[in-house]
Coordinates of C-alpha atoms in Angstrom, one line a residue:
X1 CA -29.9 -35.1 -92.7
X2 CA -33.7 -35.0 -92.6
X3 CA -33.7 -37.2 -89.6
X4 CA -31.4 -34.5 -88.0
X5 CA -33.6 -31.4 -88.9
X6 CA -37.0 -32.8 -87.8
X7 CA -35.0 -33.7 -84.2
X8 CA -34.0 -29.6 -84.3
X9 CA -37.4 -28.1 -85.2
X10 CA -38.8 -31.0 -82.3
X11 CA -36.4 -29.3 -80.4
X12 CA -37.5 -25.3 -81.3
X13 CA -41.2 -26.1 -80.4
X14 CA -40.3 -27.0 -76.8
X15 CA -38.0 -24.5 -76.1
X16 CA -39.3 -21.8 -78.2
X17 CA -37.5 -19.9 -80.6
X18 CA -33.8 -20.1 -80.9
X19 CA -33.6 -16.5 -80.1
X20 CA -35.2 -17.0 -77.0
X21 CA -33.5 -17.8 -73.7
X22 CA -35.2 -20.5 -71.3
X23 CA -37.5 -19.2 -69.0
X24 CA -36.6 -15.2 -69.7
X25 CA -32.9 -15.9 -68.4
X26 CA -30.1 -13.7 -69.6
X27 CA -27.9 -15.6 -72.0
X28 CA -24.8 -15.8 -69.7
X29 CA -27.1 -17.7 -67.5
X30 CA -29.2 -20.0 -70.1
X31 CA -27.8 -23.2 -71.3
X32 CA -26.1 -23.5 -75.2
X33 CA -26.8 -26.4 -76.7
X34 CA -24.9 -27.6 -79.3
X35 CA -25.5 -30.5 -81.9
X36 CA -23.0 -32.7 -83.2
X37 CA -23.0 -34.2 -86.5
X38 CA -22.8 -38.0 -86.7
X39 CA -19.0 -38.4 -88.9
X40 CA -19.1 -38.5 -92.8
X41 CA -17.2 -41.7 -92.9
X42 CA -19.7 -43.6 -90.5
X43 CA -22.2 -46.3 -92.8
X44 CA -24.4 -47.3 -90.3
X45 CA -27.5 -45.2 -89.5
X46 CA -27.2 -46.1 -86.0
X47 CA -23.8 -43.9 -86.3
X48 CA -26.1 -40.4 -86.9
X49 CA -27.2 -39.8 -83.2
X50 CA -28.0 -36.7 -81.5
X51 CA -25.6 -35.8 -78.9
X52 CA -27.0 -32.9 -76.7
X53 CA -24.7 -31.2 -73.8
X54 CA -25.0 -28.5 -72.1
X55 CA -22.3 -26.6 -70.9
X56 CA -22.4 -25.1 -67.9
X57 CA -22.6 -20.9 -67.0
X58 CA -20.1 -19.0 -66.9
X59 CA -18.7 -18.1 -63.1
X60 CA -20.7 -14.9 -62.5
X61 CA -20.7 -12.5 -59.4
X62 CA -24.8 -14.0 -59.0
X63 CA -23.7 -17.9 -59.4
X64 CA -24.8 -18.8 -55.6
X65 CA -27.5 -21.6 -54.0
X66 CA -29.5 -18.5 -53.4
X67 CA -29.6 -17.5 -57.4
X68 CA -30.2 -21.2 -58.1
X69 CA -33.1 -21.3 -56.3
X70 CA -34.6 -18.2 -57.5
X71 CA -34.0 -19.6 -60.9
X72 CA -36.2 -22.3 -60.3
X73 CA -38.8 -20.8 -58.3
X74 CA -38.5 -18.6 -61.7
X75 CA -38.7 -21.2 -63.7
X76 CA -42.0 -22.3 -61.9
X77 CA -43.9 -18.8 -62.1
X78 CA -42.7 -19.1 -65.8
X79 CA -44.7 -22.4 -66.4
X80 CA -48.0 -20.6 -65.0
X81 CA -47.3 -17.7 -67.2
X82 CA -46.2 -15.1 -64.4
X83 CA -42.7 -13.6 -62.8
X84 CA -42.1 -13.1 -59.3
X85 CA -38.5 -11.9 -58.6
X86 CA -37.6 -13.9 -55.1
X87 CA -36.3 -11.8 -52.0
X88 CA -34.1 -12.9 -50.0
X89 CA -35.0 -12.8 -45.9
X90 CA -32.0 -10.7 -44.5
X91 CA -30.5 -13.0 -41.7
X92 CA -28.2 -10.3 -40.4
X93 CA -30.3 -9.7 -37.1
X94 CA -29.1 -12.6 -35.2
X95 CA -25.4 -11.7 -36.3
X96 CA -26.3 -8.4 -34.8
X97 CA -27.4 -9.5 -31.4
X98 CA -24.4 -11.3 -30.9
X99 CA -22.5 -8.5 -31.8
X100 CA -23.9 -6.2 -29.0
X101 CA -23.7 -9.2 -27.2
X102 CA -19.8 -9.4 -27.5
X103 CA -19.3 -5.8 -26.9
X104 CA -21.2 -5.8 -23.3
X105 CA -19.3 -8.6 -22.4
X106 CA -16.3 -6.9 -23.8
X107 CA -17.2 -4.3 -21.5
X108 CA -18.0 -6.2 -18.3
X109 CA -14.4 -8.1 -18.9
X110 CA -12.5 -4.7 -19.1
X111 CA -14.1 -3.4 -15.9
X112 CA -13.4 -6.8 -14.1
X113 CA -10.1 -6.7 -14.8
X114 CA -9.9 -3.0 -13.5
X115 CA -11.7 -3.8 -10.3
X116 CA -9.2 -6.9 -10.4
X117 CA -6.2 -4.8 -10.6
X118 CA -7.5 -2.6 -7.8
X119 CA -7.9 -5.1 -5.3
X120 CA -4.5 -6.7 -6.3
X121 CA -2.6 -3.4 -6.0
X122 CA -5.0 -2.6 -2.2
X123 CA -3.9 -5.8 -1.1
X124 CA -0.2 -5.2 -2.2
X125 CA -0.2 -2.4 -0.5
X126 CA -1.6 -3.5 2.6
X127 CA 0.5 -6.1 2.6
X128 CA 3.1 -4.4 2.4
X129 CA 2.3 -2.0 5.0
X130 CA 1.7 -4.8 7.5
X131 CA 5.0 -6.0 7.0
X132 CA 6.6 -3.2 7.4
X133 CA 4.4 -2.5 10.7
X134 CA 5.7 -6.3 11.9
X135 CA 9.5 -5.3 10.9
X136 CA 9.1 -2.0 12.9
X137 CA 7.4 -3.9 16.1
X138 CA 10.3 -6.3 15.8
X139 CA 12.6 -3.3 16.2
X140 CA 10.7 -1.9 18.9
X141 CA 11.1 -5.1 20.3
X142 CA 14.8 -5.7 20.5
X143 CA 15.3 -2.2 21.4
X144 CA 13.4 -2.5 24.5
X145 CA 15.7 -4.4 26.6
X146 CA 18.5 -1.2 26.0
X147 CA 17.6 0.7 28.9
X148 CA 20.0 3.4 30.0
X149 CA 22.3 2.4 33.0
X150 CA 22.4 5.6 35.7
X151 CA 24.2 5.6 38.7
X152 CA 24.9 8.5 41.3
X153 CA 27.6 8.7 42.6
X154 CA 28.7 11.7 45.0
X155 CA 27.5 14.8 46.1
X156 CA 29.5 17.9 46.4
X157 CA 28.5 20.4 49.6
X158 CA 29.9 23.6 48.8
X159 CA 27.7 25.8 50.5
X160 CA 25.7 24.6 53.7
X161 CA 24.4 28.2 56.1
X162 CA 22.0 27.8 58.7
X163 CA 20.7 30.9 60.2
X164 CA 17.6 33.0 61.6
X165 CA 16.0 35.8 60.1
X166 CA 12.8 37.2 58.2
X167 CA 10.6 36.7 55.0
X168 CA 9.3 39.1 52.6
X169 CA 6.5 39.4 54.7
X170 CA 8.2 40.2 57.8
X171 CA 7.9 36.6 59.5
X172 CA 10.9 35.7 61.4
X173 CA 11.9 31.9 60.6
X174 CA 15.4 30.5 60.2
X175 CA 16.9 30.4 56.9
X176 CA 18.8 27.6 54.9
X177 CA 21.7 29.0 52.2
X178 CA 22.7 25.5 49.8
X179 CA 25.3 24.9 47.1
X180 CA 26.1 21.6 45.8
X181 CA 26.6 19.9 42.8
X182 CA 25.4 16.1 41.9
X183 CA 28.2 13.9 39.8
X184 CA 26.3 10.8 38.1
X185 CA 27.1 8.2 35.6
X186 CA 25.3 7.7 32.1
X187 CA 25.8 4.5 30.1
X188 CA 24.2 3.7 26.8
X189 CA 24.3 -0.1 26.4
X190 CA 22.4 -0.2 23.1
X191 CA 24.4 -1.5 20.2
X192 CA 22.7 0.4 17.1
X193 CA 21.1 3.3 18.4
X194 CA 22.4 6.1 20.6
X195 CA 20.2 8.2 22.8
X196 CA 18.5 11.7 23.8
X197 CA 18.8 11.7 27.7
X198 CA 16.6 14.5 29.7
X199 CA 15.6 15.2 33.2
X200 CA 13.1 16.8 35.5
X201 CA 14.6 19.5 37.7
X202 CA 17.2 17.9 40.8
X203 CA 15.3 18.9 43.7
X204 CA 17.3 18.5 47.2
X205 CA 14.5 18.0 50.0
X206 CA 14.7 18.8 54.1
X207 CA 11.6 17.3 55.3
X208 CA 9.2 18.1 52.8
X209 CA 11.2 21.6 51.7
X210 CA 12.8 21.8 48.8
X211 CA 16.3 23.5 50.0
X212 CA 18.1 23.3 46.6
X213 CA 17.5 22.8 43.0
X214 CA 19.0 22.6 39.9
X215 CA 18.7 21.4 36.2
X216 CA 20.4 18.8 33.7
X217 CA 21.4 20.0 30.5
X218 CA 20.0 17.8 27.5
X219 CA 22.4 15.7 25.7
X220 CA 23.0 13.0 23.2
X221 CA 24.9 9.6 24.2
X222 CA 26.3 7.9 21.6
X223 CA 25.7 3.7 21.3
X224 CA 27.6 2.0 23.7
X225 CA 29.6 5.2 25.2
X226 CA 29.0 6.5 29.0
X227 CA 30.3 10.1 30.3
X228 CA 29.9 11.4 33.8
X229 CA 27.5 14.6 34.2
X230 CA 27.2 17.0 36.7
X231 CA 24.2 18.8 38.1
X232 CA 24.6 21.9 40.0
X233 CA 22.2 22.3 42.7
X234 CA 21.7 25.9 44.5
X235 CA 19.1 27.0 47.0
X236 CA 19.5 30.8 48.5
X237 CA 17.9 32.1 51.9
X238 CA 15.0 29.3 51.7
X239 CA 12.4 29.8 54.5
X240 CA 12.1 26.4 56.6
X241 CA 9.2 27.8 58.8
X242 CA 7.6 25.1 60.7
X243 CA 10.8 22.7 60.0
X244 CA 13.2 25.0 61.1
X245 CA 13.3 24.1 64.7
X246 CA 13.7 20.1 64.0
X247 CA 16.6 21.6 61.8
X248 CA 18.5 23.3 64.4
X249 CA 18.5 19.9 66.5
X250 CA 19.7 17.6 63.5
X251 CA 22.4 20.5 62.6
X252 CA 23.3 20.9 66.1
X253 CA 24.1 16.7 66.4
X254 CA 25.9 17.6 63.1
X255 CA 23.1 15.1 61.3
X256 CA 20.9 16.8 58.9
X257 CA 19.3 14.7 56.8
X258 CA 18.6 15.2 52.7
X259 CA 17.1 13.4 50.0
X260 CA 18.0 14.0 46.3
X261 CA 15.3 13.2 43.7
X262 CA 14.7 13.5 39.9
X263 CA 13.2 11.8 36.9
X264 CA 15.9 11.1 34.0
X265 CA 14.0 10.4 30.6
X266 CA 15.9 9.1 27.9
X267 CA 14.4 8.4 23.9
X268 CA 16.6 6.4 21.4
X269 CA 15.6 6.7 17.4
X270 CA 15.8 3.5 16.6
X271 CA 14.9 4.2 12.9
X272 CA 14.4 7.8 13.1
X273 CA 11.0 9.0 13.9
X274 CA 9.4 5.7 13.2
X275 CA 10.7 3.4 15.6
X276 CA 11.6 5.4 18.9
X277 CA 12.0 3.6 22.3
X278 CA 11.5 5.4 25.5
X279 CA 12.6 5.1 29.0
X280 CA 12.0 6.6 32.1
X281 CA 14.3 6.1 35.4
X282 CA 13.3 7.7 38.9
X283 CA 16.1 8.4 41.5
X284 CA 16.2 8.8 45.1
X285 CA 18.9 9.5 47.1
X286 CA 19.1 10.0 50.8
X287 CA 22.2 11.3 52.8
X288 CA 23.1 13.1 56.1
X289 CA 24.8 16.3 55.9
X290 CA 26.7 18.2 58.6
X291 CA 27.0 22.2 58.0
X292 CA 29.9 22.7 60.0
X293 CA 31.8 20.4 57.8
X294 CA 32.2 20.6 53.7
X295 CA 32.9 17.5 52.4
X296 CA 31.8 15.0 49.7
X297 CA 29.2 12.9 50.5
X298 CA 29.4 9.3 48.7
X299 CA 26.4 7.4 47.8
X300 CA 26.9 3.6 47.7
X301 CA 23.5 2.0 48.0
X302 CA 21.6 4.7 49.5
X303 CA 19.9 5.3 46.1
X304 CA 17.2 3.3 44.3
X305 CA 16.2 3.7 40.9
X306 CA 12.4 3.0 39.8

């Protein structure tokens, strides 16, 4: 037992006094030493031996390499009589810089992928237009070949006077009374559109004179349909001046001769106001005419259509 008490007191001068804690350490975070007794039954002396342990700290909210290094930078300030509490560095700023980092190129991703969207829904768009242009010239296309058919056939003398007599001015010329109609076929070959069809007055021409004149009434023709219109032509007391002797000779033989012209002017909506295909015909018909004699003049292949 003596042996034992000498090795605690050994022990009290190098630590200090059992009160104390090592190195000015709060007691959760100083060692406990404990001593064990050698047992009562052992004889040997060798038996009675000091057995020293040192239990570790309790798990503490401060236990961290950090707080074990300040302990022993502690621990050394201690041995030269003076305590300096260790401070950490902070080592935040280079998680903060990559932070800002991440959010600008957070930033420059987002408005990529809105400039990327852009362009994807411009070039859908223009893609899609230009297909739709190709499928409308393709339309245009096939419609082309559709032109109206338009054949005259007859003309109608109703009225043909020749005589002399005076203008407005007082002139005496000879005078040229006409009424007539034109009968002419329309066909509409087109297999998926029907058409608008239009002309340019009928003018009926002696010379360079226009004698008579009429007008065609718009209509519609139906895909693949013809009809037969007629165009009335009239011309009342029309001065022929300068031409009005050449007249009397070719109406004395019993040979006058005419010449029917007009534009016809046809549109077909091919897909409404989109697509539209246009055509334009020009007839011109010559015939001889006697005034003594009203009869129907037929027009075989004296009529050619530009």
């Amino acid at each position: 037992m003596m042996q034992i008490q000498r090795m605690i007191r050994s022990i009290e001068v190098t630590t200090g006094s059992p009160s104390s804690t090592p190195l000015g350490l709060s007691p959760e975070r100083a060692g406990v030493y404990k001593v064990k007794s050698p047992a009562r039954d052992s004889n040997s002396s060798d038996d009675s031996s000091l057995l020293l342990q040192s239990s570790s700290c309790e798990p503490s909210p401060q236990s961290s390499p950090y707080h074990s290094t300040s302990w022993s930078s502690t621990a050394s300030n201690s041995s030269s009589g003076t305590f300096r509490p260790w401070k950490f560095p902070r080592k935040l700023d280079k998680l903060d810089v990559i932070d800002e980092v991440e959010v600008d190129y957070g930033y420059d991703v987002d408005v990529d992928d809105h400039n990327e969207r852009v362009n994807k829904y411009l070039i859908g768009a223009l893609g899609f237009v230009s297909l739709f242009a190709v499928f409308c010239l393709i339309v245009w296309g096939a419609s082309r070949p559709y032109t109206p058919r338009i054949a005259v056939k007859s003309l109608t003398v109703n009225t043909f006077y020749f005589g002399q007599g005076s203008d407005y001015t007082g002139v005496p010329t000879k005078f040229l009374t006409v009424n007539c109609s034109v009968t002419m076929i329309v066909h509409n070959p087109a297999t998926f559109f029907g058409i608008h069809v239009s002309s340019t007055p009928f003018d009926l021409f002696y010379s360079e004179i226009i004698v008579a004149s009429g007008q065609m009434k718009k209509f519609y023709q139906p895909r693949k349909s013809q009809q037969i219109v007629s165009v009335n032509l009239e011309g009342n007391m029309v001065p022929l001046y300068g031409a009005g002797a050449s007249f009397a000779v070719s109406d004395k033989n019993g040979r006058v001769p005419l010449r029917l012209e007009s534009d016809i002017r046809s549109q077909g909506d091919v897909m409404g106001k989109l697509v539209r295909t246009n055509h334009h015909r020009h007839i011109s018909c010559s015939m001889v005419v006697d005034s003594g004699i009203n009869k129907v003049v037929k027009f075989e292949s004296s009529c050619r259509y530009t």
